Short mmCIF file of C-alpha atoms in Angstrom, two decimals:
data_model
loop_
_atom_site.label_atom_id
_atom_site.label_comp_id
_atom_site.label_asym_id
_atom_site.label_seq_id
_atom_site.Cartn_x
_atom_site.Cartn_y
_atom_site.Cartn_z
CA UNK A 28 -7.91 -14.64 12.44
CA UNK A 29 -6.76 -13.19 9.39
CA UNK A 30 -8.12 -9.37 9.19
CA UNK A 31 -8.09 -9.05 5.02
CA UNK A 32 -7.15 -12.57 3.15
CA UNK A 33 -6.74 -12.88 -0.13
CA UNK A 34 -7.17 -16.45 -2.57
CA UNK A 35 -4.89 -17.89 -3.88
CA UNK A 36 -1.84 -16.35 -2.76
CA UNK A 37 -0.05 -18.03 -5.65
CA UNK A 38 -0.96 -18.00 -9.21
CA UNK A 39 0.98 -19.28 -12.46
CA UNK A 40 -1.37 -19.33 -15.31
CA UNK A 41 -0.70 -18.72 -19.41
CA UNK A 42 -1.35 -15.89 -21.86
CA UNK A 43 -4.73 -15.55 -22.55
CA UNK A 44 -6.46 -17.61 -19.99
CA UNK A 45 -9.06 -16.13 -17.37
CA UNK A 46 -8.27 -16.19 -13.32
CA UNK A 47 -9.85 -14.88 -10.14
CA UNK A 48 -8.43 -13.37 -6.82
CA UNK A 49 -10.87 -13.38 -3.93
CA UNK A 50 -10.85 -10.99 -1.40
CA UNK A 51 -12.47 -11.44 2.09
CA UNK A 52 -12.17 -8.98 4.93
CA UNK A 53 -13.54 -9.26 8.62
CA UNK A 54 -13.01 -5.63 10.21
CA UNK A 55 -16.34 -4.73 9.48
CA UNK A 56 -15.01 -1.97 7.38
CA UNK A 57 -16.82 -0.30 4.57
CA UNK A 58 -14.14 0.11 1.81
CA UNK A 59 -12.22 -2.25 0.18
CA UNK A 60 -9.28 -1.72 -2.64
CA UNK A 61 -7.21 -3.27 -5.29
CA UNK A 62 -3.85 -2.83 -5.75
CA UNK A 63 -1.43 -3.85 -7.42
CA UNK A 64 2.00 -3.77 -6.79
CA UNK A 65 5.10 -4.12 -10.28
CA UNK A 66 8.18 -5.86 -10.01
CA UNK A 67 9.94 -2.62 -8.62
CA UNK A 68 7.93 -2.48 -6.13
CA UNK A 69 5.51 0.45 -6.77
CA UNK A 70 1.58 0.45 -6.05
CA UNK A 71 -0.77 1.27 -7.88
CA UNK A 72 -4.35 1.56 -6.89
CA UNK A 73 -6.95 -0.17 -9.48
CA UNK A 74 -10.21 -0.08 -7.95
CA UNK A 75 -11.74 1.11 -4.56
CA UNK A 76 -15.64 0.10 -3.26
CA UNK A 77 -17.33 1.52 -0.92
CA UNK A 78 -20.36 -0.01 0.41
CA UNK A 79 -20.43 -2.87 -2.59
CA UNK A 80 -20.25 0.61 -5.41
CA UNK A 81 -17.63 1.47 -7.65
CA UNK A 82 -15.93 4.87 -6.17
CA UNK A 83 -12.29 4.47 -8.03
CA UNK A 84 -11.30 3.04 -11.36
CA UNK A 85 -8.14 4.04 -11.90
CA UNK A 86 -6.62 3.94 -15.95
CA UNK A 87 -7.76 -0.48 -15.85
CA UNK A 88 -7.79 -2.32 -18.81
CA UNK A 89 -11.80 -3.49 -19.30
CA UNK A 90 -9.93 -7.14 -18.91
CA UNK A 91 -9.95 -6.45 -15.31
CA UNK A 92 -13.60 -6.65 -13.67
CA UNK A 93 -13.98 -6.11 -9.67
CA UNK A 94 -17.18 -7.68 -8.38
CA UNK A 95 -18.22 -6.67 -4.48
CA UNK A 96 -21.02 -9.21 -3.54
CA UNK A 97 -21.31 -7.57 -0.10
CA UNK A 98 -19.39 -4.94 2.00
CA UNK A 99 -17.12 -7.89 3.08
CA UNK A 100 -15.99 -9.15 -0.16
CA UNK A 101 -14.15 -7.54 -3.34
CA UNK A 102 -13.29 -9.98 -6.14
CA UNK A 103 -11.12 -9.53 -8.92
CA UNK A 104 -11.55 -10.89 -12.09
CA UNK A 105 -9.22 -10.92 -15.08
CA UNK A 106 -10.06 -11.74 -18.52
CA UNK A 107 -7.63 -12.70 -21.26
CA UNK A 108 -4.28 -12.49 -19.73
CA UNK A 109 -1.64 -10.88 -21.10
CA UNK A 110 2.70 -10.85 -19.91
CA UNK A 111 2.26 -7.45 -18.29
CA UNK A 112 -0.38 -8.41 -15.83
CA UNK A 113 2.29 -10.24 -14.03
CA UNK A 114 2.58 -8.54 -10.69
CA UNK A 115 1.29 -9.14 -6.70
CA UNK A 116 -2.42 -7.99 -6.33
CA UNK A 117 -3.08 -6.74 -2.85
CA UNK A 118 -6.62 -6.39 -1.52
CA UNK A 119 -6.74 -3.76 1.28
CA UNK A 120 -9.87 -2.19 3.62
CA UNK A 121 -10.22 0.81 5.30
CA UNK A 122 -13.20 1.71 7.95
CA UNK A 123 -14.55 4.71 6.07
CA UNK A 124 -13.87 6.47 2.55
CA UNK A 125 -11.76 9.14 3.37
CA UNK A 126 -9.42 7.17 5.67
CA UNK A 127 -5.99 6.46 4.47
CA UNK A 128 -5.42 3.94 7.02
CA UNK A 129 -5.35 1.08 4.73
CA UNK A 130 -5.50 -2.47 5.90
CA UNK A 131 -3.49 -5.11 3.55
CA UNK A 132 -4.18 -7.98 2.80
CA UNK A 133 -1.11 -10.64 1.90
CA UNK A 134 -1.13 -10.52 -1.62
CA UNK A 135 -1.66 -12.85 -4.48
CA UNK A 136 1.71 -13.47 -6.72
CA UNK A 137 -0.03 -13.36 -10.39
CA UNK A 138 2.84 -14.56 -12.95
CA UNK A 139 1.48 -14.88 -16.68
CA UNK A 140 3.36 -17.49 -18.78
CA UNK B 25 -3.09 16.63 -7.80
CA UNK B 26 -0.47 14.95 -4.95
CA UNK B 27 2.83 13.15 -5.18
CA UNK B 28 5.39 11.42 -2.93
CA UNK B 29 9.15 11.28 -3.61
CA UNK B 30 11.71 9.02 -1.76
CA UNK B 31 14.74 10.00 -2.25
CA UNK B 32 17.22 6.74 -2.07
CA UNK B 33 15.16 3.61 -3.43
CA UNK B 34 17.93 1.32 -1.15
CA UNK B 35 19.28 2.64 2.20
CA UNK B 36 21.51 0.23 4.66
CA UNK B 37 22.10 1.00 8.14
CA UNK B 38 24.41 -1.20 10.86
CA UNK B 39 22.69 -2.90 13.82
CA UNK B 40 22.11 0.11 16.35
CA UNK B 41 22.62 2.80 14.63
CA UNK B 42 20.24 5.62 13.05
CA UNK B 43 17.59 5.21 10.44
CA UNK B 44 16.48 8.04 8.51
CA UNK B 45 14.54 7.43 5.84
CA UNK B 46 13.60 10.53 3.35
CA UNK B 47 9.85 11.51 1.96
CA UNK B 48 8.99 14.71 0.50
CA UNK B 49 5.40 15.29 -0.93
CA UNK B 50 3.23 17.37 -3.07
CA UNK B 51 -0.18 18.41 -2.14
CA UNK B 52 -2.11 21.07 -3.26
CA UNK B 53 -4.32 20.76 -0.01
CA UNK B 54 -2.91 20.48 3.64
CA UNK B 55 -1.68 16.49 3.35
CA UNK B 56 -2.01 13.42 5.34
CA UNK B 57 1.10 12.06 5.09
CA UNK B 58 1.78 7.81 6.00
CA UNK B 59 4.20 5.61 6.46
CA UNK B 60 3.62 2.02 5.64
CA UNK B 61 6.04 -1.26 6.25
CA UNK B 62 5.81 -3.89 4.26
CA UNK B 63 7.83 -7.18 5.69
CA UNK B 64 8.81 -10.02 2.88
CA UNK B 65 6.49 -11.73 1.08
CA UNK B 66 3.55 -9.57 2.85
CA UNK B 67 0.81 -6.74 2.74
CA UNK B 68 1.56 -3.24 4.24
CA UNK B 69 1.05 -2.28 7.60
CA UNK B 70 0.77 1.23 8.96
CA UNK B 71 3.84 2.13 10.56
CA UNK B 72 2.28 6.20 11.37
CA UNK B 73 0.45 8.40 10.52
CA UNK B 74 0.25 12.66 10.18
CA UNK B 75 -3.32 14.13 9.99
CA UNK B 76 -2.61 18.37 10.80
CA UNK B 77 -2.50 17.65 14.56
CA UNK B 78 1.36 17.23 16.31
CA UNK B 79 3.94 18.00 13.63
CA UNK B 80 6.09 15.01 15.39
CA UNK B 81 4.08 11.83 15.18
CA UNK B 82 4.89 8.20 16.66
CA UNK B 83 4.47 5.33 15.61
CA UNK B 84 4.79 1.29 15.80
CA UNK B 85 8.43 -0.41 16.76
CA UNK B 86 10.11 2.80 18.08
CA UNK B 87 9.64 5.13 14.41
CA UNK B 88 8.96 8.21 14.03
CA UNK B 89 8.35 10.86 11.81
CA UNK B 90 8.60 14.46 12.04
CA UNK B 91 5.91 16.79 9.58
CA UNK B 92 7.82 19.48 7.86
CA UNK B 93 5.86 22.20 6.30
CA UNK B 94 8.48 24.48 5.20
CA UNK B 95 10.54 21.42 3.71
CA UNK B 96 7.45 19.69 2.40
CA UNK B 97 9.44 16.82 4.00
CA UNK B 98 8.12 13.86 5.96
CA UNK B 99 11.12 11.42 7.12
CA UNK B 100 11.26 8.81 8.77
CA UNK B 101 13.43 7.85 12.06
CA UNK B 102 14.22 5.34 14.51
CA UNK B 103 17.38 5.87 16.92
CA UNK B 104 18.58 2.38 16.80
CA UNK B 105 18.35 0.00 13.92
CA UNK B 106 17.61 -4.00 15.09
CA UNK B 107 17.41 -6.89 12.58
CA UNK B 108 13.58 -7.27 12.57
CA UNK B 109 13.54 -3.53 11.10
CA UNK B 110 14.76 -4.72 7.22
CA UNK B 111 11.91 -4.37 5.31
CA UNK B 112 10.36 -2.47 2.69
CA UNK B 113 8.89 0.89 3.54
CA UNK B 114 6.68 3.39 1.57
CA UNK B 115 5.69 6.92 2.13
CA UNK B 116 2.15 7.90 1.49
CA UNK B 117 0.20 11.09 0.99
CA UNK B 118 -3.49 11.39 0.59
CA UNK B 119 -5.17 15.03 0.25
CA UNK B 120 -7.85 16.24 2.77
CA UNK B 121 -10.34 16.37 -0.22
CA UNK B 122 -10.61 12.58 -0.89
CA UNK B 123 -9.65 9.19 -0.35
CA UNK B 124 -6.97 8.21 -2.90
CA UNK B 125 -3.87 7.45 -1.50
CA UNK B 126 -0.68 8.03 -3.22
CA UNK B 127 2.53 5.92 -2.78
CA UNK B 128 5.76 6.78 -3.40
CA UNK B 129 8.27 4.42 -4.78
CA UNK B 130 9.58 2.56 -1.41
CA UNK B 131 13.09 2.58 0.42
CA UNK B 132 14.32 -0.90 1.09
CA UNK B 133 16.09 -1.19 4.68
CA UNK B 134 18.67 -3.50 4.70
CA UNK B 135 20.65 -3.90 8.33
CA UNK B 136 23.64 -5.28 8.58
CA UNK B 137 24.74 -6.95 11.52
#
């Protein structure tokens, strides 16, 4: 069983359309993230949860919008997509807030068109 | 406000032989200090981890890392390089005060056979 999985893993899409990640995680943990990671390799955190609220929103364009429906779950939606958003998303968990054991999930390859 | 430097954004290393791989950090508060793997085309795992107990920590697959106050240095080792060990690895520092982890930019291991 997958720990942290993320939907879809791949996704090609063009300029100015409107796409989803889903994030599901099954550790029972209470904090969930969004990364994402540039085409040199360096992460970046967007958003962190904890307990389905809003505790980190890093410098995101509005265009993103993170939805947690319950502890288990962080989605990520992105409106109006634009060349630079091309990168790999990664959802992560940790058990508690101030952990920085992070749990990753696989990633989703977002390439914008 | 915290940072994470690795110095050497490609090292390679022969089958068997040493792996050092260099983090220093900035941290206005006592650190936790991480090491992460990250294996192609997949999410970070932890490798370690330093939280103000044993300045010499252990971790997963024979690495380790040794805490370095004086140095404000956090490197990573393994005696004896293998095959499975080429991957992408990131340092990470996270102060005591809250839960944001920081990455620094990632060494890729490459070993050669």
């Amino acid at each position: 069983d997958t720990a942290v999985s993320q939907t879809p893993k791949y996704l090609v899409t063009q300029m100015g359309n409107d796409k989803s990640i889903k994030c599901e995680q099954n550790l029972g943990h209470d904090t969930m993230y969004w990364y994402k990671q540039d085409s040199k390799k360096f992460l970046k955190i967007m958003f962190s949860y904890n307990n389905k609220e809003l505790i980190i929103n890093e410098t995101v364009p509005n265009r993103f919008s993170p939805k947690s429906p319950d502890k288990a779950h962080l989605n990520l939606h992105i409106n109006s997509l634009e060349l630079g958003d091309s990168a790999v998303y990664f959802c992560a968990s940790s058990q508690a807030l101030n952990t920085g054991e992070l749990f990753f999930g696989e990633g989703s390859r977002l390439t914008v068109l | 406000a915290q940072s994470v430097t690795q110095l050497g954004s490609h090292v390679s290393v022969s089958e068997g032989a040493l792996v050092l791989l260099r983090c220093n950090y900035s941290s206005s508060v006592p650190p936790y200090l991480f090491w992460y793997v990250q294996y192609p085309n997949q999410g970070l795992q932890l490798l370690l981890k330093y939280t103000s107990a044993a300045t010499l920590v252990k971790g997963i697959n024979g690495f380790e890392a040794e805490f370095k106050k004086s140095e404000t240095s956090f490197h990573l080792t393994k005696p004896s390089a293998h095959m499975s060990d080429a991957a992408e690895y990131f340092c990470a520092v996270k102060g005591n005060a809250g839960n944001m982890l920081t990455f620094g930019g990632g060494t890729r291991l490459m070993v050669k056979p």
